[in-house]
Coordinates of C-alpha atoms in Angstrom, one line a residue:
X1 CA 74.3 98.3 103.4
X2 CA 76.0 99.9 101.5
X3 CA 73.9 103.8 100.9
X4 CA 74.0 103.1 104.5
X5 CA 77.7 102.6 105.0
X6 CA 78.2 105.5 102.6
X7 CA 76.0 107.6 104.6
X8 CA 77.0 106.9 108.3
X9 CA 80.6 107.2 106.5
X10 CA 79.7 111.1 105.6
X11 CA 78.3 111.8 109.3
X12 CA 81.2 110.7 110.6
X13 CA 83.5 113.1 108.4
X14 CA 80.9 115.8 109.0
X15 CA 81.0 115.9 112.9
X16 CA 82.2 117.9 114.5
X17 CA 81.8 117.1 118.0
X18 CA 81.6 113.7 119.8
X19 CA 79.1 111.5 119.0
X20 CA 77.8 107.9 119.6
X21 CA 76.8 105.7 115.9
X22 CA 74.8 101.9 116.7
X23 CA 77.2 99.8 114.0
X24 CA 74.0 97.2 115.0
X25 CA 72.8 95.3 112.4
X26 CA 75.8 96.0 110.1
X27 CA 77.9 93.0 107.9
X28 CA 81.8 93.0 109.2
X29 CA 82.3 94.0 105.4
X30 CA 79.9 97.4 104.9
X31 CA 82.0 97.4 109.6
X32 CA 85.1 98.1 107.2
X33 CA 84.1 100.0 104.0
X34 CA 82.9 102.4 107.0
X35 CA 85.7 102.6 109.1
X36 CA 88.6 103.5 106.2
X37 CA 86.5 105.6 104.2
X38 CA 86.2 108.0 107.8
X39 CA 89.2 107.2 109.0
X40 CA 91.3 107.3 105.9
X41 CA 91.9 110.8 106.0
X42 CA 92.5 113.5 109.4
X43 CA 89.3 115.8 110.2
X44 CA 89.9 118.8 109.7
X45 CA 88.9 120.6 114.0
X46 CA 90.1 122.3 116.2
X47 CA 89.2 121.1 118.8
X48 CA 89.9 116.8 119.9
X49 CA 85.9 115.6 119.3
X50 CA 85.8 111.5 120.0
X51 CA 84.0 109.2 117.6
X52 CA 82.3 106.1 119.6
X53 CA 81.2 103.3 117.8
X54 CA 78.3 100.2 119.8
X55 CA 79.8 97.3 118.9
X56 CA 78.0 94.7 121.6
X57 CA 75.6 95.0 124.0
X58 CA 73.8 92.7 127.2
X59 CA 71.2 90.6 126.1
X60 CA 68.8 91.8 125.4
X61 CA 70.1 93.0 122.0
X62 CA 72.8 90.9 121.2
X63 CA 71.0 90.2 117.9
X64 CA 71.5 92.7 116.2
X65 CA 75.5 93.2 116.3
X66 CA 77.6 90.4 114.6
X67 CA 80.4 88.9 116.5
X68 CA 83.4 90.8 114.8
X69 CA 82.4 93.7 115.1
X70 CA 84.5 95.4 117.2
X71 CA 87.8 93.7 115.7
X72 CA 86.9 95.2 112.5
X73 CA 86.9 98.0 113.6
X74 CA 90.4 97.4 115.4
X75 CA 91.2 95.9 112.6
X76 CA 90.5 99.0 110.5
X77 CA 92.2 101.4 112.8
X78 CA 95.8 99.7 113.4
X79 CA 95.8 99.6 109.4
X80 CA 95.4 103.1 109.3
X81 CA 98.0 103.5 111.9
X82 CA 96.2 104.2 114.3
X83 CA 97.3 103.6 117.9
X84 CA 95.2 101.7 121.3
X85 CA 95.9 103.6 124.1
X86 CA 93.4 103.1 127.0
X87 CA 93.8 105.9 128.9
X88 CA 93.1 108.0 125.4
X89 CA 91.1 111.1 125.8
X90 CA 89.5 113.8 124.0
X91 CA 92.7 116.6 124.2
X92 CA 94.7 116.7 120.5
X93 CA 98.1 115.1 121.7
X94 CA 95.8 110.8 121.2
X95 CA 94.6 112.4 117.6
X96 CA 94.8 109.0 116.0
X97 CA 94.2 106.6 119.0
X98 CA 91.1 104.7 120.3
X99 CA 90.3 102.6 123.6
X100 CA 87.6 99.1 123.7
X101 CA 85.1 100.0 126.3
X102 CA 81.9 98.6 128.7
X103 CA 79.1 101.1 129.5
X104 CA 78.1 98.6 132.8
X105 CA 76.1 100.6 133.2
X106 CA 74.0 100.9 130.0
X107 CA 76.0 97.0 128.6
X108 CA 76.7 97.6 126.1
X109 CA 79.9 97.4 124.0
X110 CA 81.8 100.1 122.6
X111 CA 84.7 101.2 120.4
X112 CA 85.9 105.3 121.1
X113 CA 88.2 107.3 118.2
X114 CA 89.9 109.6 119.0
X115 CA 90.7 110.9 114.7
X116 CA 94.0 112.0 113.5
X117 CA 93.7 116.0 112.7
X118 CA 94.8 118.4 110.9
X119 CA 94.7 122.2 112.1
X120 CA 92.8 124.6 109.0
X121 CA 94.7 127.4 109.3
X122 CA 95.3 130.7 107.0
X123 CA 98.6 130.5 104.7
X124 CA 99.9 133.8 105.6
X125 CA 99.5 135.1 109.4
X126 CA 99.9 138.2 111.3
X127 CA 103.4 137.8 112.5
X128 CA 104.5 136.9 109.3
X129 CA 105.6 133.7 109.9
X130 CA 105.8 130.4 106.9
X131 CA 102.6 128.8 106.3
X132 CA 102.9 125.5 104.0
X133 CA 105.3 123.0 103.7
X134 CA 106.0 119.1 104.3
X135 CA 105.6 118.1 108.6
X136 CA 108.7 118.2 109.3
X137 CA 107.5 114.0 110.7
X138 CA 104.3 112.2 109.1
X139 CA 102.4 112.3 111.8
X140 CA 102.3 108.5 112.1
X141 CA 105.7 108.2 111.9
X142 CA 107.3 106.7 115.3
X143 CA 109.1 109.5 115.5
X144 CA 106.8 112.1 115.3
X145 CA 104.6 109.4 118.3
X146 CA 108.2 109.9 120.1
X147 CA 108.6 113.1 120.1
X148 CA 104.1 114.5 121.3
X149 CA 103.5 111.4 122.9
X150 CA 102.7 111.8 126.6
X151 CA 104.4 111.2 129.2
X152 CA 101.3 109.0 130.1
X153 CA 101.2 107.7 126.9
X154 CA 104.9 107.1 125.3
X155 CA 105.6 104.6 128.3
X156 CA 102.8 101.8 127.1
X157 CA 103.4 102.6 123.3
X158 CA 107.8 101.4 124.4
X159 CA 106.3 98.4 125.4
X160 CA 104.1 97.5 122.4
X161 CA 105.7 99.3 119.9
X162 CA 109.9 98.7 121.0
X163 CA 110.1 94.8 122.9
X164 CA 113.4 94.3 122.4
X165 CA 117.2 96.3 123.2
X166 CA 117.5 97.1 119.9
X167 CA 114.8 98.9 118.8
X168 CA 115.0 100.1 122.0
X169 CA 118.9 101.1 120.7
X170 CA 116.9 102.9 118.1
X171 CA 114.6 105.0 119.3
X172 CA 117.0 106.4 121.7
X173 CA 118.8 107.4 118.3
X174 CA 115.6 109.2 117.7
X175 CA 115.4 110.7 120.5
X176 CA 118.2 112.7 120.6
X177 CA 118.0 112.8 116.5
X178 CA 115.2 115.3 117.9
X179 CA 116.5 117.3 120.1
X180 CA 119.2 118.5 117.3
X181 CA 116.3 119.5 115.4
X182 CA 114.9 121.0 117.8
X183 CA 118.8 122.8 118.9
X184 CA 118.9 124.2 115.1
X185 CA 115.1 125.9 115.8
X186 CA 116.6 127.7 118.7
X187 CA 119.9 129.0 116.8
X188 CA 117.0 129.4 113.3
X189 CA 115.0 132.2 116.1
X190 CA 117.7 133.4 117.9
X191 CA 119.3 134.3 114.9
X192 CA 116.0 136.4 113.8
X193 CA 114.7 133.3 111.5
X194 CA 111.6 133.2 111.6
X195 CA 110.2 129.6 111.6
X196 CA 107.8 127.8 109.1
X197 CA 103.7 126.9 110.3
X198 CA 105.6 124.1 110.1
X199 CA 108.2 123.9 111.9
X200 CA 106.3 125.9 114.9
X201 CA 104.0 123.2 115.0
X202 CA 106.6 120.8 115.5
X203 CA 108.3 122.5 118.4
X204 CA 105.6 123.1 120.2
X205 CA 103.8 119.6 120.4
X206 CA 107.6 118.4 121.1
X207 CA 107.4 117.2 124.8
X208 CA 109.5 115.3 127.4
X209 CA 111.7 114.2 125.4
X210 CA 114.5 114.5 128.4
X211 CA 112.5 112.1 130.1
X212 CA 111.6 109.6 127.4
X213 CA 115.6 109.8 127.3
X214 CA 116.0 108.6 130.5
X215 CA 112.5 105.9 130.1
X216 CA 114.7 104.9 127.6
X217 CA 118.3 104.0 128.9
X218 CA 116.4 102.7 131.7
X219 CA 114.1 100.7 129.2
X220 CA 117.4 99.1 127.6
X221 CA 119.6 98.7 130.8
X222 CA 116.8 96.7 132.2
X223 CA 117.0 94.5 129.4
X224 CA 120.5 93.6 130.3
X225 CA 120.3 93.0 134.1
X226 CA 117.2 90.1 133.0
X227 CA 118.9 89.2 130.5
X228 CA 116.0 90.0 127.9
X229 CA 118.8 89.9 125.1
X230 CA 118.0 87.9 122.1
X231 CA 121.4 86.1 120.9
X232 CA 122.2 88.5 117.7
X233 CA 121.8 91.2 120.6
X234 CA 123.9 88.7 122.9
X235 CA 126.9 89.1 120.2
X236 CA 125.9 92.4 119.6
X237 CA 126.4 93.6 123.1
X238 CA 130.0 91.6 123.2
X239 CA 131.8 92.6 121.2
X240 CA 131.1 96.2 121.5
X241 CA 132.6 95.2 125.2
X242 CA 135.1 94.1 123.2
X243 CA 136.6 96.9 121.3
X244 CA 136.0 98.3 125.0
X245 CA 138.3 96.0 126.7
X246 CA 140.7 95.8 123.0
X247 CA 141.1 100.2 123.5
X248 CA 141.9 100.2 127.4
X249 CA 145.0 98.5 127.5
X250 CA 145.8 99.9 124.4
X251 CA 145.9 102.8 126.7
X252 CA 146.7 101.5 129.9
X253 CA 150.6 99.9 128.1
X254 CA 150.6 103.3 127.2
X255 CA 151.0 104.5 130.5
X256 CA 147.6 105.4 131.4
X257 CA 146.8 103.6 134.7
X258 CA 144.0 105.7 135.5
X259 CA 141.7 102.9 133.5
X260 CA 142.6 100.0 135.3
X261 CA 139.7 100.9 137.0
X262 CA 137.4 101.1 133.5
X263 CA 139.5 97.8 132.2
X264 CA 138.1 95.9 135.1
X265 CA 134.3 97.5 135.0
X266 CA 134.0 96.2 131.4
X267 CA 136.1 92.3 132.3
X268 CA 133.0 92.3 134.6
X269 CA 130.5 93.1 132.4
X270 CA 131.8 90.0 129.2
X271 CA 131.3 88.5 131.7
X272 CA 128.1 89.2 132.5
X273 CA 127.0 89.4 129.5
X274 CA 128.6 86.0 128.2
X275 CA 127.0 84.2 131.3
X276 CA 122.8 85.6 130.1
X277 CA 121.2 82.9 128.2
X278 CA 119.8 84.7 124.6
X279 CA 116.3 84.3 124.4
X280 CA 114.1 83.5 121.5
X281 CA 112.5 86.4 119.1
X282 CA 109.8 87.9 121.5
X283 CA 106.1 86.8 121.3
X284 CA 103.9 88.6 118.3
X285 CA 101.9 91.3 120.2
X286 CA 99.2 90.0 118.4
X287 CA 99.7 86.9 119.5
X288 CA 96.6 85.7 121.4
X289 CA 94.0 86.9 118.6
X290 CA 96.3 84.9 116.4
X291 CA 95.9 81.6 118.6
X292 CA 92.4 82.3 119.1
X293 CA 92.0 82.1 114.3
X294 CA 93.6 79.2 114.8
X295 CA 91.6 77.4 117.1
X296 CA 88.6 78.9 115.6
X297 CA 89.9 77.0 111.7
X298 CA 91.4 74.0 113.8
X299 CA 87.3 72.5 112.9
X300 CA 86.9 73.7 109.6
X301 CA 90.3 72.4 108.8
X302 CA 89.5 68.9 109.2
X303 CA 85.8 69.5 107.5
X304 CA 87.9 70.1 104.8
X305 CA 89.4 66.3 105.2
X306 CA 86.6 65.0 106.0
X307 CA 85.1 65.7 102.8
X308 CA 87.8 64.8 100.8
X309 CA 86.2 62.8 97.5
X310 CA 82.8 64.3 97.4
X311 CA 80.9 67.1 97.2
X312 CA 80.4 70.0 99.6
X313 CA 76.7 70.2 101.1
X314 CA 75.9 74.0 100.4
X315 CA 76.3 74.5 104.8
X316 CA 79.8 72.9 104.8
X317 CA 80.6 75.4 102.1
X318 CA 79.6 78.6 102.9
X319 CA 81.4 77.5 107.2
X320 CA 84.5 76.5 104.9
X321 CA 84.8 79.4 103.0
X322 CA 85.8 81.1 106.7
X323 CA 88.6 79.6 106.9
X324 CA 90.4 82.0 103.5
X325 CA 89.2 84.9 105.4
X326 CA 90.5 82.9 108.9
X327 CA 94.0 83.0 106.6
X328 CA 94.1 86.4 106.0
X329 CA 92.9 87.9 109.1
X330 CA 95.7 85.9 111.2
X331 CA 98.3 87.5 108.3
X332 CA 97.4 91.1 108.5
X333 CA 97.2 90.1 113.0
X334 CA 100.6 88.8 111.9
X335 CA 101.5 92.3 109.7
X336 CA 100.2 94.4 112.9
X337 CA 102.7 92.7 114.9
X338 CA 105.3 94.1 113.1
X339 CA 106.9 96.0 116.2
X340 CA 109.3 99.9 115.4
X341 CA 112.5 99.8 114.0
X342 CA 113.0 96.3 113.4
X343 CA 114.6 94.8 110.4
X344 CA 112.7 91.9 107.9
X345 CA 115.2 89.2 108.8
X346 CA 114.0 89.2 112.7
X347 CA 110.6 90.6 111.9
X348 CA 110.4 87.1 110.0
X349 CA 112.2 84.4 112.2
X350 CA 109.6 86.4 115.0
X351 CA 106.4 85.4 112.3
X352 CA 108.1 81.8 111.5
X353 CA 108.8 80.9 116.0
X354 CA 104.8 81.4 116.2
X355 CA 104.0 79.1 113.4
X356 CA 106.4 77.0 114.2
X357 CA 105.3 76.7 118.8
X358 CA 101.7 76.7 117.2
X359 CA 102.5 73.9 115.0
X360 CA 104.6 71.4 117.5
X361 CA 101.9 72.4 120.2
X362 CA 99.0 71.2 117.4
X363 CA 101.7 68.0 116.9
X364 CA 101.8 66.7 120.9
X365 CA 98.2 67.0 121.3
X366 CA 97.4 64.6 118.5
X367 CA 100.5 62.4 119.7
X368 CA 98.3 62.4 123.3
X369 CA 94.9 61.7 121.5
X370 CA 96.7 58.9 119.7
X371 CA 98.4 57.4 122.8
X372 CA 95.2 57.9 124.3
X373 CA 93.0 56.1 122.0
X374 CA 95.9 53.1 122.0
X375 CA 95.8 52.3 125.4
X376 CA 92.0 51.8 125.7
X377 CA 91.7 48.0 127.2
X378 CA 91.4 45.0 126.2
X379 CA 88.0 44.3 125.8
X380 CA 88.2 40.1 125.9
X381 CA 88.0 37.9 129.3
X382 CA 91.1 37.1 128.8
X383 CA 92.7 39.4 128.8
X384 CA 94.9 38.4 126.4
X385 CA 96.0 41.2 123.9
X386 CA 96.0 40.9 120.5
X387 CA 98.4 41.6 118.3
X388 CA 97.7 43.3 115.0
X389 CA 100.8 42.1 113.1
X390 CA 99.2 38.5 112.1
X391 CA 95.7 36.7 110.9
X392 CA 96.4 33.3 112.7
X393 CA 94.4 33.3 116.2
X394 CA 96.9 31.7 119.5
X395 CA 94.6 28.3 120.4
X396 CA 91.5 29.1 122.1
X397 CA 91.1 32.6 120.9
X398 CA 88.8 34.3 119.1
X399 CA 90.7 35.8 115.9
X400 CA 92.6 39.1 115.8
X401 CA 91.3 41.6 113.3
X402 CA 94.4 43.5 112.8
X403 CA 93.4 47.4 112.6
X404 CA 94.9 50.2 109.8
X405 CA 96.5 52.3 110.9
X406 CA 94.5 56.0 111.1
X407 CA 95.1 57.9 108.9
X408 CA 97.5 60.8 109.7
X409 CA 95.5 64.4 109.0
X410 CA 96.8 66.7 107.0
X411 CA 95.5 70.3 106.5
X412 CA 94.7 71.9 103.1
X413 CA 97.8 73.3 102.3
X414 CA 101.0 74.6 103.3
X415 CA 99.5 78.5 104.6
X416 CA 97.1 77.0 106.2
X417 CA 99.6 74.6 108.2
X418 CA 101.9 77.3 108.8
X419 CA 99.3 78.9 110.7
X420 CA 98.3 76.8 112.3
X421 CA 98.0 75.9 116.7
X422 CA 96.8 75.4 119.8
X423 CA 93.9 76.8 121.6
X424 CA 93.9 78.2 124.1
X425 CA 91.4 77.5 125.9
X426 CA 93.0 73.0 125.5

């Protein structure tokens, strides 16, 4: 299988037009190797192509495909900093994106990839423009994606990568910096100085910055208006308003009476911010997938607990080997949930909130199950409920047998316990 994987990766790299590749018969490890080898480096193309992977089929062909085929493809792509874009098409602006599709006509499930592309050019061109050099921003960087994304892609990208007010604020700052860069490039041209090739490429592909700036400001305003702020953001905004109020008070005391209206507006804004009920950390972008993995891990941990103190069968060992894979997959999904411009302390808080919520939910479910068992009606004909505190029997009743309390389920380690949660389907 390794030879076929290597061969498929080579075929993908050599594609000059859109092609389809069938992943039937490939295990997740093989698929991961194919995708990594094929898309780790940009393709040298003049026009965008689409690479389609068949990852599933209907009843007749379902057995050919591993259940985790699509998930493996998208997981590796995200590691390579590809972005999921359901509206992506075969244009250069969509380079570095992918989308999942279900061909109902052929009853096939596919992942369509639009590879990262570098257009190969000669070191000099007839105009005398300087070529080569490092790009202003790496193609996979937030700066490059903000600058070059289409107006169809930009709002969705903003929603998934910048959910918080703080991240939107940082993105707005990036847009302003890009506008300044474009201004300096235009000034360069006005003085008769030619741009380098990378400068010209960036200048040509950057689009709709004014519209993007308006969208960003509107999103930030919406976060405040609807109270979508964390405690940290709320404190920061109130601090900014306090600074403004102090400044206006000084100006008014110096005779600038016209500023009284602004002063009142600032006080109203402060009151509005103080009335906001701060929200907890934003949910992880891949929370649904993480919950599914936790649900898959639960019976494995139960089996591991039940098997303590005895040798595992070969089948049990094989089943439990999946536990470590799940832990690794959860960790990867947690890391992929990190947004743009997110500080370590904020991201850590979001991951911990996800784990804590899952643990609380799991504990509640266990308590509910325990109560339902303890409240089962007595089978004695007299209706007398025997106490388990003593071995003595009351007159005319059977001796009550004390029951040992059920052992509390434990996991095999802190890492597993931290990642465990309830199932969405429960």
